[in-house]
mmCIF file of C-alpha atoms in Angstrom:
data_model
loop_
_atom_site.group_PDB
_atom_site.id
_atom_site.type_symbol
_atom_site.label_atom_id
_atom_site.label_comp_id
_atom_site.label_asym_id
_atom_site.label_seq_id
_atom_site.Cartn_x
_atom_site.Cartn_y
_atom_site.Cartn_z
ATOM 1 C CA UNK A 262 84.646 -10.881 32.470
ATOM 2 C CA UNK A 263 81.127 -11.099 30.774
ATOM 3 C CA UNK A 264 80.703 -13.738 28.214
ATOM 4 C CA UNK A 265 80.398 -12.278 24.660
ATOM 5 C CA UNK A 266 76.718 -12.047 23.509
ATOM 6 C CA UNK A 267 76.612 -12.505 19.725
ATOM 7 C CA UNK A 268 73.682 -11.085 17.735
ATOM 8 C CA UNK A 269 72.619 -14.732 17.245
ATOM 9 C CA UNK A 270 72.805 -15.262 21.024
ATOM 10 C CA UNK A 271 70.668 -12.158 21.419
ATOM 11 C CA UNK A 272 67.939 -13.211 18.997
ATOM 12 C CA UNK A 273 67.836 -16.820 20.112
ATOM 13 C CA UNK A 274 68.203 -16.515 23.969
ATOM 14 C CA UNK A 275 68.006 -12.917 25.301
ATOM 15 C CA UNK A 276 65.039 -11.318 23.299
ATOM 16 C CA UNK A 277 62.693 -14.296 23.564
ATOM 17 C CA UNK A 278 62.933 -13.959 27.491
ATOM 18 C CA UNK A 279 62.321 -10.200 27.133
ATOM 19 C CA UNK A 280 59.549 -10.791 24.547
ATOM 20 C CA UNK A 281 57.689 -13.229 26.860
ATOM 21 C CA UNK A 282 58.011 -10.803 29.914
ATOM 22 C CA UNK A 283 56.625 -7.907 27.882
ATOM 23 C CA UNK A 284 53.759 -9.950 26.702
ATOM 24 C CA UNK A 285 52.669 -10.857 30.269
ATOM 25 C CA UNK A 286 53.080 -7.217 31.521
ATOM 26 C CA UNK A 287 50.983 -5.775 28.610
ATOM 27 C CA UNK A 288 48.123 -8.242 29.008
ATOM 28 C CA UNK A 289 47.977 -8.497 32.877
ATOM 29 C CA UNK A 290 44.858 -7.295 34.657
ATOM 30 C CA UNK A 291 45.107 -5.032 37.659
ATOM 31 C CA UNK A 292 46.236 -6.973 40.704
ATOM 32 C CA UNK A 293 47.382 -10.024 38.855
ATOM 33 C CA UNK A 294 50.631 -11.853 39.972
ATOM 34 C CA UNK A 295 52.996 -12.121 37.098
ATOM 35 C CA UNK A 296 55.276 -15.150 37.395
ATOM 36 C CA UNK A 297 58.490 -13.659 35.905
ATOM 37 C CA UNK A 298 61.801 -12.810 37.474
ATOM 38 C CA UNK A 299 62.201 -9.143 37.347
ATOM 39 C CA UNK A 300 65.823 -9.603 38.592
ATOM 40 C CA UNK A 301 66.471 -12.034 35.570
ATOM 41 C CA UNK A 302 64.863 -9.770 32.928
ATOM 42 C CA UNK A 303 66.796 -6.505 34.417
ATOM 43 C CA UNK A 304 70.006 -8.514 34.315
ATOM 44 C CA UNK A 305 69.129 -9.626 30.690
ATOM 45 C CA UNK A 306 68.676 -6.003 29.575
ATOM 46 C CA UNK A 307 71.887 -4.991 31.327
ATOM 47 C CA UNK A 308 74.056 -7.658 29.628
ATOM 48 C CA UNK A 309 72.618 -6.849 26.180
ATOM 49 C CA UNK A 310 73.319 -3.007 26.790
ATOM 50 C CA UNK A 311 76.929 -3.775 27.750
ATOM 51 C CA UNK A 312 77.383 -5.896 24.667
ATOM 52 C CA UNK A 313 76.073 -3.169 22.367
ATOM 53 C CA UNK A 314 72.812 -4.638 21.567
ATOM 54 C CA UNK A 315 70.763 -1.462 22.675
ATOM 55 C CA UNK A 316 69.855 -0.423 19.254
ATOM 56 C CA UNK A 317 68.617 -3.834 18.285
ATOM 57 C CA UNK A 318 66.702 -4.271 21.665
ATOM 58 C CA UNK A 319 65.159 -0.727 21.326
ATOM 59 C CA UNK A 320 63.826 -1.580 17.792
ATOM 60 C CA UNK A 321 62.560 -4.875 18.870
ATOM 61 C CA UNK A 322 60.739 -3.398 21.958
ATOM 62 C CA UNK A 323 59.077 -0.544 19.874
ATOM 63 C CA UNK A 324 57.966 -3.201 17.276
ATOM 64 C CA UNK A 325 56.542 -5.497 19.906
ATOM 65 C CA UNK A 326 54.550 -2.803 21.667
ATOM 66 C CA UNK A 327 53.330 -1.184 18.331
ATOM 67 C CA UNK A 328 52.009 -4.641 17.172
ATOM 68 C CA UNK A 329 50.290 -4.900 20.673
ATOM 69 C CA UNK A 330 48.692 -1.565 20.316
ATOM 70 C CA UNK A 331 47.401 -2.211 16.915
ATOM 71 C CA UNK A 332 45.640 -5.247 18.136
ATOM 72 C CA UNK A 333 44.103 -3.211 20.892
ATOM 73 C CA UNK A 334 42.889 -0.711 18.516
ATOM 74 C CA UNK A 335 41.328 -3.150 16.176
ATOM 75 C CA UNK A 336 39.425 -4.799 19.399
ATOM 76 C CA UNK A 337 38.246 -1.321 20.431
ATOM 77 C CA UNK A 338 36.866 -0.671 16.789
ATOM 78 C CA UNK A 339 34.883 -3.911 17.042
ATOM 79 C CA UNK A 340 33.287 -2.759 20.435
ATOM 80 C CA UNK A 341 29.626 -1.857 20.258
ATOM 81 C CA UNK A 342 28.891 1.853 21.489
ATOM 82 C CA UNK A 343 27.462 0.890 25.091
ATOM 83 C CA UNK A 344 30.829 -0.963 25.936
ATOM 84 C CA UNK A 345 33.179 1.423 24.014
ATOM 85 C CA UNK A 346 33.932 3.924 26.789
ATOM 86 C CA UNK A 347 34.575 1.205 29.369
ATOM 87 C CA UNK A 348 36.838 -0.747 26.986
ATOM 88 C CA UNK A 349 38.764 2.210 26.162
ATOM 89 C CA UNK A 350 39.317 2.976 29.937
ATOM 90 C CA UNK A 351 40.486 -0.538 30.427
ATOM 91 C CA UNK A 352 42.891 -0.494 27.642
ATOM 92 C CA UNK A 353 44.320 2.942 28.649
ATOM 93 C CA UNK A 354 44.684 1.769 32.380
ATOM 94 C CA UNK A 355 46.286 -1.605 31.577
ATOM 95 C CA UNK A 356 48.851 -0.053 29.219
ATOM 96 C CA UNK A 357 49.793 2.740 31.633
ATOM 97 C CA UNK A 358 49.938 0.181 34.388
ATOM 98 C CA UNK A 359 52.285 -2.018 32.224
ATOM 99 C CA UNK A 360 54.608 0.933 31.595
ATOM 100 C CA UNK A 361 55.247 1.089 35.386
ATOM 101 C CA UNK A 362 56.962 -2.156 35.125
ATOM 102 C CA UNK A 363 58.320 -2.099 31.563
ATOM 103 C CA UNK A 364 60.177 1.303 31.939
ATOM 104 C CA UNK A 365 62.148 0.370 35.040
ATOM 105 C CA UNK A 366 63.088 -2.973 33.491
ATOM 106 C CA UNK A 367 64.835 -1.263 30.590
ATOM 107 C CA UNK A 368 66.389 1.452 32.642
ATOM 108 C CA UNK A 369 69.877 0.595 31.472
ATOM 109 C CA UNK A 370 68.943 0.781 27.782
ATOM 110 C CA UNK A 371 67.138 4.109 28.578
ATOM 111 C CA UNK A 372 70.058 5.691 30.406
ATOM 112 C CA UNK A 373 72.959 4.485 27.935
ATOM 113 C CA UNK A 374 71.177 4.473 24.556
ATOM 114 C CA UNK A 375 67.768 6.300 24.491
ATOM 115 C CA UNK A 376 68.978 9.349 26.562
ATOM 116 C CA UNK A 377 72.453 9.620 25.331
ATOM 117 C CA UNK A 378 72.130 8.603 21.603
ATOM 118 C CA UNK A 379 68.614 9.589 20.812
ATOM 119 C CA UNK A 380 68.208 12.350 23.248
ATOM 120 C CA UNK A 381 64.799 10.987 24.304
ATOM 121 C CA UNK A 382 63.056 9.154 27.177
ATOM 122 C CA UNK A 383 61.678 5.799 26.909
ATOM 123 C CA UNK A 384 58.440 6.421 28.978
ATOM 124 C CA UNK A 385 57.752 9.316 26.625
ATOM 125 C CA UNK A 386 58.287 7.185 23.526
ATOM 126 C CA UNK A 387 55.959 4.410 24.805
ATOM 127 C CA UNK A 388 53.220 6.908 25.735
ATOM 128 C CA UNK A 389 53.593 8.451 22.326
ATOM 129 C CA UNK A 390 52.862 5.005 20.779
ATOM 130 C CA UNK A 391 49.688 4.593 22.577
ATOM 131 C CA UNK A 392 48.669 8.138 21.445
ATOM 132 C CA UNK A 393 49.548 7.301 17.726
ATOM 133 C CA UNK A 394 48.307 3.799 17.539
ATOM 134 C CA UNK A 395 45.148 3.825 19.869
ATOM 135 C CA UNK A 396 43.997 7.316 21.037
ATOM 136 C CA UNK A 397 44.270 9.212 17.762
ATOM 137 C CA UNK A 398 42.431 6.606 15.979
ATOM 138 C CA UNK A 399 39.520 6.532 18.425
ATOM 139 C CA UNK A 400 39.225 10.159 19.637
ATOM 140 C CA UNK A 401 36.540 11.170 17.093
ATOM 141 C CA UNK A 402 34.421 8.134 18.092
ATOM 142 C CA UNK A 403 35.161 8.398 21.814
ATOM 143 C CA UNK A 404 34.521 12.284 22.315
ATOM 144 C CA UNK A 405 30.791 12.276 21.497
ATOM 145 C CA UNK A 406 30.169 9.137 23.473
ATOM 146 C CA UNK A 407 31.867 10.873 26.502
ATOM 147 C CA UNK A 408 29.661 13.849 26.066
ATOM 148 C CA UNK A 409 26.547 11.876 25.731
ATOM 149 C CA UNK A 410 27.513 9.912 28.763
ATOM 150 C CA UNK A 411 28.086 13.123 30.719
ATOM 151 C CA UNK A 412 24.448 14.149 30.156
ATOM 152 C CA UNK A 413 23.129 10.831 31.010
ATOM 153 C CA UNK A 414 23.205 10.042 34.916
ATOM 154 C CA UNK A 415 24.701 6.587 35.825
ATOM 155 C CA UNK A 416 25.647 5.770 32.222
ATOM 156 C CA UNK A 417 29.392 5.390 33.276
ATOM 157 C CA UNK A 418 31.075 5.910 36.669
ATOM 158 C CA UNK A 419 32.589 9.343 37.499
ATOM 159 C CA UNK A 420 35.918 7.456 37.974
ATOM 160 C CA UNK A 421 35.810 6.106 34.678
ATOM 161 C CA UNK A 422 35.142 9.520 33.105
ATOM 162 C CA UNK A 423 37.754 11.105 35.139
ATOM 163 C CA UNK A 424 40.522 8.488 34.292
ATOM 164 C CA UNK A 425 39.776 8.879 30.491
ATOM 165 C CA UNK A 426 39.504 12.660 30.504
ATOM 166 C CA UNK A 427 42.707 12.939 32.474
ATOM 167 C CA UNK A 428 44.304 10.469 30.358
ATOM 168 C CA UNK A 429 43.506 12.081 27.167
ATOM 169 C CA UNK A 430 44.804 15.298 28.602
ATOM 170 C CA UNK A 431 48.085 13.637 29.411
ATOM 171 C CA UNK A 432 48.423 12.093 25.993
ATOM 172 C CA UNK A 433 47.560 15.386 24.015
ATOM 173 C CA UNK A 434 46.692 18.494 25.981
ATOM 174 C CA UNK A 435 45.388 20.298 22.832
ATOM 175 C CA UNK A 436 42.589 17.750 22.882
ATOM 176 C CA UNK A 437 40.862 20.061 25.447
ATOM 177 C CA UNK A 438 39.790 22.209 22.515
ATOM 178 C CA UNK A 439 37.454 19.324 21.411
ATOM 179 C CA UNK A 440 35.261 19.720 24.618
ATOM 180 C CA UNK A 441 36.494 22.532 26.885
ATOM 181 C CA UNK A 442 33.460 22.258 29.317
ATOM 182 C CA UNK A 443 34.074 18.451 29.815
ATOM 183 C CA UNK A 444 37.788 18.721 30.371
ATOM 184 C CA UNK A 445 37.459 21.639 32.786
ATOM 185 C CA UNK A 446 35.516 19.379 35.152
ATOM 186 C CA UNK A 447 38.424 17.179 35.547
ATOM 187 C CA UNK A 448 41.515 19.461 34.884
ATOM 188 C CA UNK A 449 41.906 22.595 37.038
ATOM 189 C CA UNK A 450 42.644 25.957 35.600
ATOM 190 C CA UNK A 451 42.628 24.827 32.012
ATOM 191 C CA UNK A 452 40.029 27.559 30.907
ATOM 192 C CA UNK A 453 41.038 31.307 31.285
ATOM 193 C CA UNK A 454 38.425 33.492 32.803
ATOM 194 C CA UNK A 455 36.269 34.876 29.968
ATOM 195 C CA UNK A 456 35.856 38.588 29.109
ATOM 196 C CA UNK A 457 32.961 39.729 27.148
ATOM 197 C CA UNK A 458 34.824 40.932 24.097
ATOM 198 C CA UNK A 459 36.168 37.316 23.673
ATOM 199 C CA UNK A 460 32.919 35.482 23.689
ATOM 200 C CA UNK A 461 32.244 36.096 19.851
ATOM 201 C CA UNK A 462 35.821 34.546 19.325
ATOM 202 C CA UNK A 463 35.152 31.484 21.536
ATOM 203 C CA UNK A 464 31.665 31.014 19.532
ATOM 204 C CA UNK A 465 33.643 31.151 16.296
ATOM 205 C CA UNK A 466 36.149 28.578 17.514
ATOM 206 C CA UNK A 467 33.392 26.192 18.524
ATOM 207 C CA UNK A 468 31.664 26.527 15.229
ATOM 208 C CA UNK A 469 34.899 25.903 13.409
ATOM 209 C CA UNK A 470 35.462 22.706 15.604
ATOM 210 C CA UNK A 471 31.850 21.471 14.971
ATOM 211 C CA UNK A 472 32.486 21.728 11.136
ATOM 212 C CA UNK A 473 35.603 19.773 11.587
ATOM 213 C CA UNK A 474 33.919 17.126 13.651
ATOM 214 C CA UNK A 475 31.067 16.738 11.154
ATOM 215 C CA UNK A 476 33.664 16.390 8.362
ATOM 216 C CA UNK A 477 35.101 13.486 10.367
ATOM 217 C CA UNK A 478 31.616 11.748 10.293
ATOM 218 C CA UNK A 479 30.635 12.933 13.834
ATOM 219 C CA UNK A 480 26.939 13.365 12.912
ATOM 220 C CA UNK A 481 26.636 10.701 10.405
ATOM 221 C CA UNK A 482 25.462 7.050 11.093
ATOM 222 C CA UNK A 483 22.928 5.983 13.588
ATOM 223 C CA UNK A 484 20.743 8.191 15.793
ATOM 224 C CA UNK A 485 22.667 7.776 18.818
ATOM 225 C CA UNK A 486 25.854 9.209 17.028
ATOM 226 C CA UNK A 487 23.659 12.014 15.809
ATOM 227 C CA UNK A 488 22.651 12.743 19.419
ATOM 228 C CA UNK A 489 26.161 12.649 20.561
ATOM 229 C CA UNK A 490 26.992 15.227 17.837
ATOM 230 C CA UNK A 491 24.248 17.428 19.042
ATOM 231 C CA UNK A 492 25.510 17.018 22.674
ATOM 232 C CA UNK A 493 28.800 18.264 21.450
ATOM 233 C CA UNK A 494 27.459 21.346 20.062
ATOM 234 C CA UNK A 495 25.688 22.118 23.261
ATOM 235 C CA UNK A 496 28.802 21.364 25.269
ATOM 236 C CA UNK A 497 31.142 23.002 22.892
ATOM 237 C CA UNK A 498 29.445 26.311 22.435
ATOM 238 C CA UNK A 499 26.773 27.212 24.942
ATOM 239 C CA UNK A 500 28.474 25.422 27.798
ATOM 240 C CA UNK A 501 31.947 26.641 26.888
ATOM 241 C CA UNK A 502 31.035 30.348 27.722
ATOM 242 C CA UNK A 503 29.323 29.568 30.950
ATOM 243 C CA UNK A 504 32.016 27.261 32.318
ATOM 244 C CA UNK A 505 34.692 30.127 31.863
ATOM 245 C CA UNK A 506 32.611 32.597 33.979
ATOM 246 C CA UNK A 507 32.881 36.245 33.874
ATOM 247 C CA UNK A 508 35.493 37.959 35.918
#
């Protein structure tokens, strides 16, 4: 018979162990060895679920990861333009890598609380947190820099560009509309074949997007940002039609 775990036990003994393990997983670099006992953490989660602490544990987990992502976002905001893309790529890769360990550790909570009581999935919830607290806050800074880098050979590696574009598409597929030509280079079959009668509509959509981006401060600020805005115009309108091709 399992010993009773009171809410005080949970807060003083069980959650601190989970908190420490999550910290290490969120901040590890690829290839790092993390000195934590996965079996111990897995057992810890299992006991807390069995003792009806799932709701508290889920709340603590979401709060913990939200605070972490808010710090990540602030660090990105402080990054100079020449390091911005690479740092966003590292933040995205590090977080997605951490989820590969965090989600399995909380499998019991997911199965017996999140799926059954909330009708959701833990991995989806945690990916959504990154979208809301990091990606959404940086997309209007990131996109013009990606477009500028795309037109400048060797500015960033092809793998970095591919990782970010595919990652953004996973987080929010509708972001394709911000730069269809760029996304189509890394995501197959996202652009339908163009027909001549639709080209005017595509051009109107691109002009509307450009106005929205300008309203978000796209072409204000330093000259590099202005050039990035101009690059977006080029990629968004003239390149959009040619990338679809006539069929």
